[in-house]
Coordinates of C-alpha atoms in Angstrom, one line a residue:
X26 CA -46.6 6.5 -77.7
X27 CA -46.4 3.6 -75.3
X28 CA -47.4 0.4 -76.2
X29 CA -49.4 -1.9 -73.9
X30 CA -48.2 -5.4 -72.9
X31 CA -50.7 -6.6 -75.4
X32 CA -48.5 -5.3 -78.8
X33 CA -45.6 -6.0 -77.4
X34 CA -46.2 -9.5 -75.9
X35 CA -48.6 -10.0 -79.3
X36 CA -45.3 -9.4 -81.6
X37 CA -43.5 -11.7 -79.4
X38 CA -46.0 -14.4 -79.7
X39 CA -46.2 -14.1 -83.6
X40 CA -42.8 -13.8 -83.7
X41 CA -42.3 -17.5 -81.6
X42 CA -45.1 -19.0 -83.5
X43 CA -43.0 -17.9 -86.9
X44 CA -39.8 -19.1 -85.5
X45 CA -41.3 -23.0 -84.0
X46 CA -43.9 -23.7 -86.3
X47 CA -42.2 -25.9 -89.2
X48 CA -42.4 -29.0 -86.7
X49 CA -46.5 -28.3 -86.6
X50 CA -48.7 -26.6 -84.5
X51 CA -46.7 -24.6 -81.3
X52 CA -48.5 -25.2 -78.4
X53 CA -49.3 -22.5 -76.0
X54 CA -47.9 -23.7 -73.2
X55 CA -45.1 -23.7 -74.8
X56 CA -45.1 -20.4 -76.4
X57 CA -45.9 -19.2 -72.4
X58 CA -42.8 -20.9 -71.3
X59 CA -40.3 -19.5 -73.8
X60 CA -41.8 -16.1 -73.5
X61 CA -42.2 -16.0 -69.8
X62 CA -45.4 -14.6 -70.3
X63 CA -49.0 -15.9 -68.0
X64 CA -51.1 -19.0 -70.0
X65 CA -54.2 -17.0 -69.5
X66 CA -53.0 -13.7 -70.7
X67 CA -51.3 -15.4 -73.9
X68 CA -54.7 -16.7 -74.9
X69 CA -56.7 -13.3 -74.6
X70 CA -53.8 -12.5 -77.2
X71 CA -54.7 -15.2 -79.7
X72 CA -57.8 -14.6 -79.3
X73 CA -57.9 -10.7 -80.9
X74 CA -54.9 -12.3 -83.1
X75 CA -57.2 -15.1 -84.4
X76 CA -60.0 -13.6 -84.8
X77 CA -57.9 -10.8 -87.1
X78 CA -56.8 -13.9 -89.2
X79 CA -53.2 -13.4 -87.7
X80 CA -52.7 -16.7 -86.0
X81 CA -55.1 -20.3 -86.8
X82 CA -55.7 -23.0 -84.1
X83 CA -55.6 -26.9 -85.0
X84 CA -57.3 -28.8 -82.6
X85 CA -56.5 -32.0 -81.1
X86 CA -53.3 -34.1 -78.9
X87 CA -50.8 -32.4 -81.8
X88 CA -53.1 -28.8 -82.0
X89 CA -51.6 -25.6 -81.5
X90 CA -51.1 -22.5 -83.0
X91 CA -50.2 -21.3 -86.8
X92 CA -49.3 -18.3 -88.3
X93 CA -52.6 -17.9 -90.6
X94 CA -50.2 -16.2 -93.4
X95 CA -46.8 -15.9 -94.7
X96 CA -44.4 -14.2 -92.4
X97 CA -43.8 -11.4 -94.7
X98 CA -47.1 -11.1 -95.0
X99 CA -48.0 -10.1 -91.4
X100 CA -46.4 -6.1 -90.4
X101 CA -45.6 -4.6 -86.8
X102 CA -48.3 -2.0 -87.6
X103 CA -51.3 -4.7 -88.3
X104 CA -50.4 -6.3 -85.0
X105 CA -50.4 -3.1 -83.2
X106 CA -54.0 -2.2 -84.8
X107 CA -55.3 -5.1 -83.8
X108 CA -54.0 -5.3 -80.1
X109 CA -54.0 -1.4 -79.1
X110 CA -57.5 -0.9 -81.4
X111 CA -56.1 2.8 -82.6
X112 CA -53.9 4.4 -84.9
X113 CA -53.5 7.6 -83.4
X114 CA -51.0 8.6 -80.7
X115 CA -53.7 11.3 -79.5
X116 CA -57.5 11.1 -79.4
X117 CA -57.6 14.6 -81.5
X118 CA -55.3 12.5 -84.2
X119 CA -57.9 10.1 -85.1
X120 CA -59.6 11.7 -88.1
X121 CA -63.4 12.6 -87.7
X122 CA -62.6 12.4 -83.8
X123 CA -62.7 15.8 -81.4
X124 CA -60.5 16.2 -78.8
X125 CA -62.0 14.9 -75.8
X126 CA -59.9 16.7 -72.8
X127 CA -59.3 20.4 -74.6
X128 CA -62.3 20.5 -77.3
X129 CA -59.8 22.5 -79.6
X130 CA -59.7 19.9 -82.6
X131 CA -61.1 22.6 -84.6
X132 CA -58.6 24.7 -85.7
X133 CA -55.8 23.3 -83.3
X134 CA -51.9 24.1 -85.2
X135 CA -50.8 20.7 -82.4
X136 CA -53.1 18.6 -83.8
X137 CA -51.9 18.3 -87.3
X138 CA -48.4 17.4 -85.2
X139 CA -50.1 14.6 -83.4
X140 CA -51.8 13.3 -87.0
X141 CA -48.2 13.3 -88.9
X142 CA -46.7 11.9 -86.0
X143 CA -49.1 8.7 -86.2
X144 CA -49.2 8.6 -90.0
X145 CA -45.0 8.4 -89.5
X146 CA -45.6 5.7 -87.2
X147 CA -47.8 3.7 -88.8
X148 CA -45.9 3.8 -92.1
X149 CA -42.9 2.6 -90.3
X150 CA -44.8 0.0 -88.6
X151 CA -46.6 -1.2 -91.8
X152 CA -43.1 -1.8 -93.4
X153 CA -42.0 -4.1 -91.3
X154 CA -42.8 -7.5 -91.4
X155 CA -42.0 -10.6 -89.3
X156 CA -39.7 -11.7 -91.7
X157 CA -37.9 -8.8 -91.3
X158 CA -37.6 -9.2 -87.4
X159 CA -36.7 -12.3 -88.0
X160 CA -33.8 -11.7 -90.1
X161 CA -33.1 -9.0 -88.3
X162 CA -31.5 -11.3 -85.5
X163 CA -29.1 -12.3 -87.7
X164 CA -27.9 -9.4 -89.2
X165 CA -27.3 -8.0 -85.3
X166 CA -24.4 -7.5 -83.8
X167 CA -24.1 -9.3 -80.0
X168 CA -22.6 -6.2 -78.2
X169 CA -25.5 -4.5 -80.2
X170 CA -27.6 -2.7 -77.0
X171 CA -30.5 -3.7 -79.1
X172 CA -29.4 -7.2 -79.4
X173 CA -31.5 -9.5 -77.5
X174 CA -31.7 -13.1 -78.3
X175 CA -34.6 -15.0 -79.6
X176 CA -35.1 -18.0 -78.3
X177 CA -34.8 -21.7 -79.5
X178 CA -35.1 -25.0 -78.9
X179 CA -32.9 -27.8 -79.0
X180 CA -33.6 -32.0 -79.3
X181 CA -32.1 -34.0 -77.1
X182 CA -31.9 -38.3 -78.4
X183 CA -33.7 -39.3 -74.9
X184 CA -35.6 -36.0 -73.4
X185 CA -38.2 -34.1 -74.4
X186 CA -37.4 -30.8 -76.2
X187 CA -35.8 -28.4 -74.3
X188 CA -36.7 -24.9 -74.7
X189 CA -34.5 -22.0 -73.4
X190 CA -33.0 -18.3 -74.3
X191 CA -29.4 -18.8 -76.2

């Protein structure tokens, strides 16, 4: 299965919002500076990401974003639901669904494959939370070819905060 920008960026986004938001609400312009990703694609994300009770916005000069739970409370697979809209990795995987392209649903030995297949998925998904990314990080080796750095932000006495990757 390939995941679109929207899960991918979405987990990201959680993820930053987990990982800034114990000095208040993380602004968005922020969150699209340390995740390099556009201001007006980030918001179509917390949008769908809001509106699943995900994220909450406060409004006002020190508004921003919030997760809307605990982070061990919100799993991979939720945020992939929400953001890719299926749990299937094939249209004939989806149950009560026909197979669009070959019409074979019915009585097809492939697509109880492709229905395992996604249930594996999904219960990997649905055990992970953003906690566990989170500590993840730490428990990872640096020449770890997964390893990737998340980033962080540092005070300086006479600048604004200064947000880059470690």
């Amino acid at each position: 299965m390939h995941l679109s920008t929207r899960s991918r960026y979405g987990v990201r986004i959680v993820l930053d919002v987990a990982l800034h938001q114990a000095d208040g609400p993380v602004k968005v312009s922020d969150i699209a500076l340390r995740q390099n990703i556009s201001h007006k694609y980030l918001e179509k994300i917390i949008i769908s990401l809001r509106e699943a009770g995900i994220l909450k916005s406060v409004r006002g000069c020190r508004g921003g974003i919030l997760l809307a739970r605990f982070q061990h409370e919100i799993t991979a697979g939720e945020l992939v639901r929400v953001l890719e809209g299926k749990t299937a990795l094939t249209d004939c995987a989806n149950p009560g669904t026909r197979c669009v392209p070959c019409q074979r649903t019915q009585g097809c030995p492939a697509q109880r494959l492709w229905s395992e297949a996604s249930r594996a998925l999904f219960d990997t998904l649905d055990s992970i939370s953003m906690a566990d990314i989170i500590a993840w990080q730490g428990d990872m080796r640096e020449d770890s070819a997964a390893f990737c750095r998340l980033p962080r932000c540092m005070e300086q006495a006479s600048a604004p905060r200064v947000c880059f990757p470690l």
